[in-house]
GROMACS .gro file of C-alpha atoms in nm:
model
  252
    1MET     CA    1   6.399   6.832   8.899
    2ALA     CA    2   6.718   6.666   9.000
    3GLN     CA    3   6.819   6.602   8.648
    4HIS     CA    4   6.783   6.973   8.573
    5SER     CA    5   6.982   7.058   8.870
    6VAL     CA    6   7.252   6.819   8.794
    7GLY     CA    7   7.248   6.949   8.434
    8ARG     CA    8   7.281   7.314   8.546
    9THR     CA    9   7.578   7.190   8.784
   10ASP     CA   10   7.781   7.018   8.499
   11ALA     CA   11   7.721   7.313   8.286
   12LEU     CA   12   7.861   7.553   8.560
   13ARG     CA   13   8.162   7.317   8.606
   14LEU     CA   14   8.207   7.307   8.227
   15SER     CA   15   8.200   7.702   8.212
   16ALA     CA   16   8.433   7.717   8.500
   17SER     CA   17   8.686   7.503   8.355
   18HIS     CA   18   8.704   7.700   8.042
   19ALA     CA   19   8.728   8.025   8.234
   20PRO     CA   20   9.063   8.225   8.219
   21SER     CA   21   9.296   8.147   8.502
   22LEU     CA   22   9.403   8.411   8.748
   23HIS     CA   23   9.767   8.409   8.594
   24THR     CA   24   9.583   8.529   8.259
   25VAL     CA   25   9.424   8.813   8.461
   26LEU     CA   26   9.752   8.891   8.617
   27LEU     CA   27   9.922   8.885   8.292
   28LEU     CA   28   9.657   9.109   8.133
   29ARG     CA   29   9.654   9.374   8.400
   30LEU     CA   30  10.041   9.367   8.450
   31THR     CA   31  10.086   9.417   8.069
   32ALA     CA   32   9.821   9.695   8.040
   33GLY     CA   33   9.969   9.870   8.332
   34LEU     CA   34  10.295   9.886   8.208
   35VAL     CA   35  10.175   9.996   7.882
   36ALA     CA   36  10.002  10.255   8.074
   37LEU     CA   37  10.312  10.370   8.226
   38LEU     CA   38  10.510  10.368   7.890
   39ALA     CA   39  10.219  10.613   7.760
   40ALA     CA   40  10.252  10.842   8.044
   41ILE     CA   41  10.637  10.860   8.028
   42VAL     CA   42  10.583  10.943   7.627
   43THR     CA   43  10.327  11.214   7.719
   44PHE     CA   44  10.586  11.347   7.971
   45VAL     CA   45  10.869  11.376   7.718
   46GLY     CA   46  10.636  11.496   7.472
   47THR     CA   47  10.511  11.768   7.707
   48SER     CA   48  10.851  11.878   7.834
   49TRP     CA   49  10.933  11.902   7.439
   50ASP     CA   50  10.621  12.102   7.367
   51ILE     CA   51  10.729  12.351   7.653
   52GLN     CA   52  11.074  12.402   7.504
   53TRP     CA   53  10.925  12.409   7.142
   54HIS     CA   54  10.678  12.699   7.229
   55THR     CA   55  10.956  12.888   7.425
   56LEU     CA   56  11.199  12.877   7.113
   57ILE     CA   57  10.950  12.872   6.820
   58GLY     CA   58  10.614  12.968   6.933
   59ARG     CA   59  10.290  12.795   6.869
   60ASP     CA   60  10.286  12.752   6.488
   61ARG     CA   61  10.004  12.507   6.427
   62THR     CA   62   9.819  12.236   6.607
   63LEU     CA   63  10.005  11.890   6.495
   64ILE     CA   64  10.355  11.999   6.575
   65PRO     CA   65  10.578  11.717   6.662
   66PRO     CA   66  10.559  11.744   7.067
   67HIS     CA   67  10.176  11.753   7.023
   68ILE     CA   68  10.202  11.427   6.819
   69MET     CA   69  10.392  11.275   7.074
   70MET     CA   70  10.171  11.365   7.351
   71LEU     CA   71   9.862  11.226   7.166
   72THR     CA   72  10.087  10.904   7.063
   73GLY     CA   73  10.082  10.857   7.458
   74VAL     CA   74   9.745  10.924   7.503
   75THR     CA   75   9.625  10.711   7.250
   76ILE     CA   76   9.841  10.393   7.375
   77GLY     CA   77   9.741  10.449   7.715
   78GLY     CA   78   9.348  10.472   7.611
   79ILE     CA   79   9.378  10.161   7.393
   80ALA     CA   80   9.547   9.977   7.694
   81ALA     CA   81   9.251  10.071   7.936
   82LEU     CA   82   8.997   9.992   7.655
   83THR     CA   83   9.168   9.661   7.595
   84VAL     CA   84   9.171   9.562   7.978
   85ILE     CA   85   8.794   9.667   8.019
   86ILE     CA   86   8.637   9.494   7.697
   87THR     CA   87   8.838   9.183   7.792
   88GLU     CA   88   8.736   9.158   8.136
   89THR     CA   89   8.381   9.244   8.068
   90ILE     CA   90   8.357   8.976   7.811
   91TRP     CA   91   8.498   8.729   8.066
   92VAL     CA   92   8.254   8.831   8.339
   93ARG     CA   93   7.967   8.795   8.101
   94ARG     CA   94   8.075   8.436   7.972
   95TYR     CA   95   8.177   8.331   8.309
   96PRO     CA   96   7.971   8.496   8.582
   97HIS     CA   97   8.133   8.342   8.878
   98MET     CA   98   8.451   8.529   8.794
   99ALA     CA   99   8.275   8.892   8.879
  100GLN     CA  100   8.421   8.888   9.212
  101GLN     CA  101   8.749   8.948   9.059
  102PHE     CA  102   8.663   9.261   8.883
  103THR     CA  103   8.505   9.590   8.954
  104PRO     CA  104   8.176   9.675   8.796
  105PHE     CA  105   8.111  10.006   8.635
  106ALA     CA  106   7.759  10.149   8.541
  107GLY     CA  107   7.633   9.797   8.531
  108LEU     CA  108   7.782   9.746   8.207
  109PHE     CA  109   8.152   9.714   8.212
  110SER     CA  110   8.387   9.516   8.432
  111GLY     CA  111   8.762   9.557   8.488
  112PRO     CA  112   9.010   9.674   8.739
  113LEU     CA  113   8.968  10.039   8.880
  114GLY     CA  114   9.312  10.166   8.731
  115ALA     CA  115   9.175  10.068   8.405
  116TYR     CA  116   8.861  10.298   8.444
  117ILE     CA  117   9.129  10.581   8.571
  118VAL     CA  118   9.326  10.538   8.282
  119GLY     CA  119   9.065  10.538   8.037
  120TYR     CA  120   8.903  10.853   8.178
  121ALA     CA  121   9.236  11.018   8.186
  122ALA     CA  122   9.308  10.945   7.810
  123LEU     CA  123   8.982  11.046   7.692
  124ASN     CA  124   9.013  11.364   7.923
  125ALA     CA  125   9.344  11.468   7.755
  126ALA     CA  126   9.236  11.391   7.402
  127VAL     CA  127   8.914  11.570   7.428
  128ALA     CA  128   9.123  11.883   7.568
  129PHE     CA  129   9.321  11.918   7.259
  130PRO     CA  130   9.067  12.042   7.006
  131LEU     CA  131   8.911  12.256   7.293
  132ASP     CA  132   9.258  12.410   7.356
  133THR     CA  133   9.293  12.503   6.962
  134TYR     CA  134   8.926  12.637   6.954
  135TRP     CA  135   9.039  12.836   7.281
  136HIS     CA  136   9.329  12.974   7.093
  137SER     CA  137   9.118  13.070   6.797
  138LEU     CA  138   8.918  13.280   7.030
  139TYR     CA  139   9.148  13.441   7.273
  140GLY     CA  140   9.479  13.402   7.087
  141ILE     CA  141   9.802  13.236   7.196
  142ASP     CA  142   9.864  13.212   7.571
  143VAL     CA  143  10.198  13.133   7.710
  144THR     CA  144  10.104  12.972   8.058
  145LEU     CA  145  10.045  12.645   8.159
  146TRP     CA  146   9.762  12.748   8.363
  147ALA     CA  147   9.524  12.796   8.066
  148PRO     CA  148   9.203  12.592   8.107
  149PHE     CA  149   9.268  12.323   7.843
  150HIS     CA  150   9.649  12.317   7.921
  151ILE     CA  151   9.540  12.218   8.279
  152MET     CA  152   9.290  11.968   8.157
  153ILE     CA  153   9.568  11.808   7.909
  154ILE     CA  154   9.808  11.773   8.172
  155SER     CA  155   9.617  11.666   8.440
  156GLY     CA  156   9.460  11.412   8.222
  157MET     CA  157   9.789  11.272   8.122
  158ALA     CA  158   9.928  11.268   8.512
  159LEU     CA  159   9.591  11.075   8.595
  160MET     CA  160   9.690  10.820   8.327
  161ALA     CA  161  10.007  10.753   8.532
  162PHE     CA  162   9.806  10.744   8.849
  163GLY     CA  163   9.572  10.499   8.700
  164ALA     CA  164   9.867  10.283   8.596
  165VAL     CA  165   9.957  10.256   8.943
  166TYR     CA  166   9.638  10.102   9.058
  167MET     CA  167   9.632   9.880   8.771
  168LEU     CA  168   9.975   9.765   8.862
  169ALA     CA  169   9.879   9.742   9.243
  170SER     CA  170   9.584   9.501   9.122
  171ALA     CA  171   9.850   9.287   8.935
  172ALA     CA  172  10.083   9.294   9.249
  173HIS     CA  173   9.793   9.160   9.470
  174LEU     CA  174   9.716   8.892   9.228
  175ALA     CA  175  10.073   8.790   9.193
  176ALA     CA  176  10.119   8.764   9.568
  177ARG     CA  177   9.811   8.552   9.563
  178LEU     CA  178   9.967   8.294   9.318
  179GLN     CA  179  10.312   8.353   9.469
  180ALA     CA  180  10.453   8.493   9.135
  181LYS     CA  181  10.741   8.676   9.267
  182LYS     CA  182  10.869   8.793   8.919
  183ALA     CA  183  10.553   8.931   8.832
  184GLU     CA  184  10.493   9.084   9.192
  185ARG     CA  185  10.848   9.231   9.171
  186SER     CA  186  10.762   9.389   8.812
  187ALA     CA  187  10.438   9.532   8.935
  188TYR     CA  188  10.606   9.686   9.229
  189LEU     CA  189  10.875   9.851   9.016
  190GLY     CA  190  10.617   9.962   8.765
  191MET     CA  191  10.419  10.149   9.040
  192ILE     CA  192  10.744  10.316   9.153
  193GLY     CA  193  10.786  10.453   8.804
  194ALA     CA  194  10.404  10.542   8.756
  195PHE     CA  195  10.432  10.717   9.088
  196ALA     CA  196  10.742  10.920   8.958
  197ALA     CA  197  10.572  10.986   8.605
  198SER     CA  198  10.254  11.111   8.796
  199LEU     CA  199  10.445  11.327   9.028
  200SER     CA  200  10.659  11.479   8.736
  201LEU     CA  201  10.358  11.564   8.525
  202PHE     CA  202  10.175  11.741   8.820
  203ALA     CA  203  10.499  11.912   8.911
  204LEU     CA  204  10.483  12.078   8.555
  205LEU     CA  205  10.155  12.229   8.665
  206VAL     CA  206  10.269  12.298   9.029
  207SER     CA  207  10.573  12.488   8.919
  208GLN     CA  208  10.377  12.750   8.733
  209GLY     CA  209  10.261  12.868   9.071
  210SER     CA  210  10.633  13.001   9.140
  211SER     CA  211  10.546  13.257   8.874
  212PRO     CA  212  10.533  13.614   9.038
  213ASN     CA  213  10.226  13.661   8.816
  214ASN     CA  214  10.045  13.391   8.997
  215SER     CA  215  10.103  13.513   9.342
  216VAL     CA  216   9.802  13.598   9.548
  217PRO     CA  217   9.763  13.980   9.652
  218LEU     CA  218   9.648  14.058  10.002
  219GLY     CA  219   9.664  14.433   9.979
  220PHE     CA  220   9.981  14.488  10.203
  221ALA     CA  221  10.170  14.185  10.076
  222SER     CA  222  10.140  13.857   9.850
  223PHE     CA  223  10.214  13.508   9.863
  224SER     CA  224  10.318  13.250   9.619
  225LEU     CA  225  10.084  12.951   9.549
  226TYR     CA  226  10.374  12.736   9.488
  227PRO     CA  227  10.459  12.638   9.843
  228ILE     CA  228  10.102  12.530   9.915
  229LEU     CA  229  10.062  12.339   9.588
  230ALA     CA  230  10.388  12.160   9.632
  231VAL     CA  231  10.297  12.042   9.974
  232LEU     CA  232   9.961  11.910   9.860
  233LEU     CA  233  10.106  11.720   9.578
  234LEU     CA  234  10.377  11.573   9.751
  235GLY     CA  235  10.153  11.487  10.057
  236CYS     CA  236   9.908  11.312   9.820
  237LEU     CA  237  10.140  11.131   9.603
  238LEU     CA  238  10.393  11.030   9.875
  239GLY     CA  239  10.121  10.930  10.102
  240GLY     CA  240   9.968  10.721   9.830
  241ALA     CA  241  10.313  10.550   9.792
  242VAL     CA  242  10.345  10.455  10.157
  243TYR     CA  243  10.000  10.301  10.128
  244ALA     CA  244  10.030  10.130   9.803
  245LEU     CA  245  10.394  10.001   9.822
  246PRO     CA  246  10.501   9.756  10.136
  247ARG     CA  247  10.837   9.879  10.164
  248LYS     CA  248  11.030  10.075  10.435
  249TRP     CA  249  11.135  10.443  10.380
  250VAL     CA  250  10.927  10.407  10.024
  251ALA     CA  251  10.841  10.778  10.051
  252THR     CA  252  11.211  10.895  10.084
   0.00000   0.00000   0.00000
């Protein structure tokens, strides 16, 4: 029995010696977080271009250049999230002692919470595109951002940026543990950019609330939804920034 115990211990030590280091995990999460941020920026530029396209030209077909740009960003974000989840799931299955470094999901996958958010957001936006095309085939062309699948697409893109915040926060915490100052600084700068990208994308939806057509009638008067939505958006994102970024005056 003692020999079997020693054998298992030696095998565990051998397994641990071949396990990826925390530096490898840090590099993976930092890279994926920055790629997800890039994807969110691409989708924001594509969405802004799409609004101008529909204003000047109208909706002529599904795969117009702005839509292709938006889908490119969604695809990049989805691939980044999938890469992290698959890689870290493989690591946990090969080296069970690493499980404490990762967040399990459904008993099947392991990875950082941010990767799950980015993956869900990318899938959400990707699914919304064909549904939006089907919606237009049934009900015609609408010119508002508050159509059901427009909201689904833009909120998915904004959540992708928010997921990048979580992934970069995970990288920043690992970098702090490893005293990797450059990586920590890069992660925090990326988080600031991801917060800004998420705020910008959500702001596209919130700004629609300033339209008189989206005011709430009360019989004798009506009030705009914009101030309420703006306060909720800024409160949530700036509050999150204060919590996530250890810097003074970060919300300003």
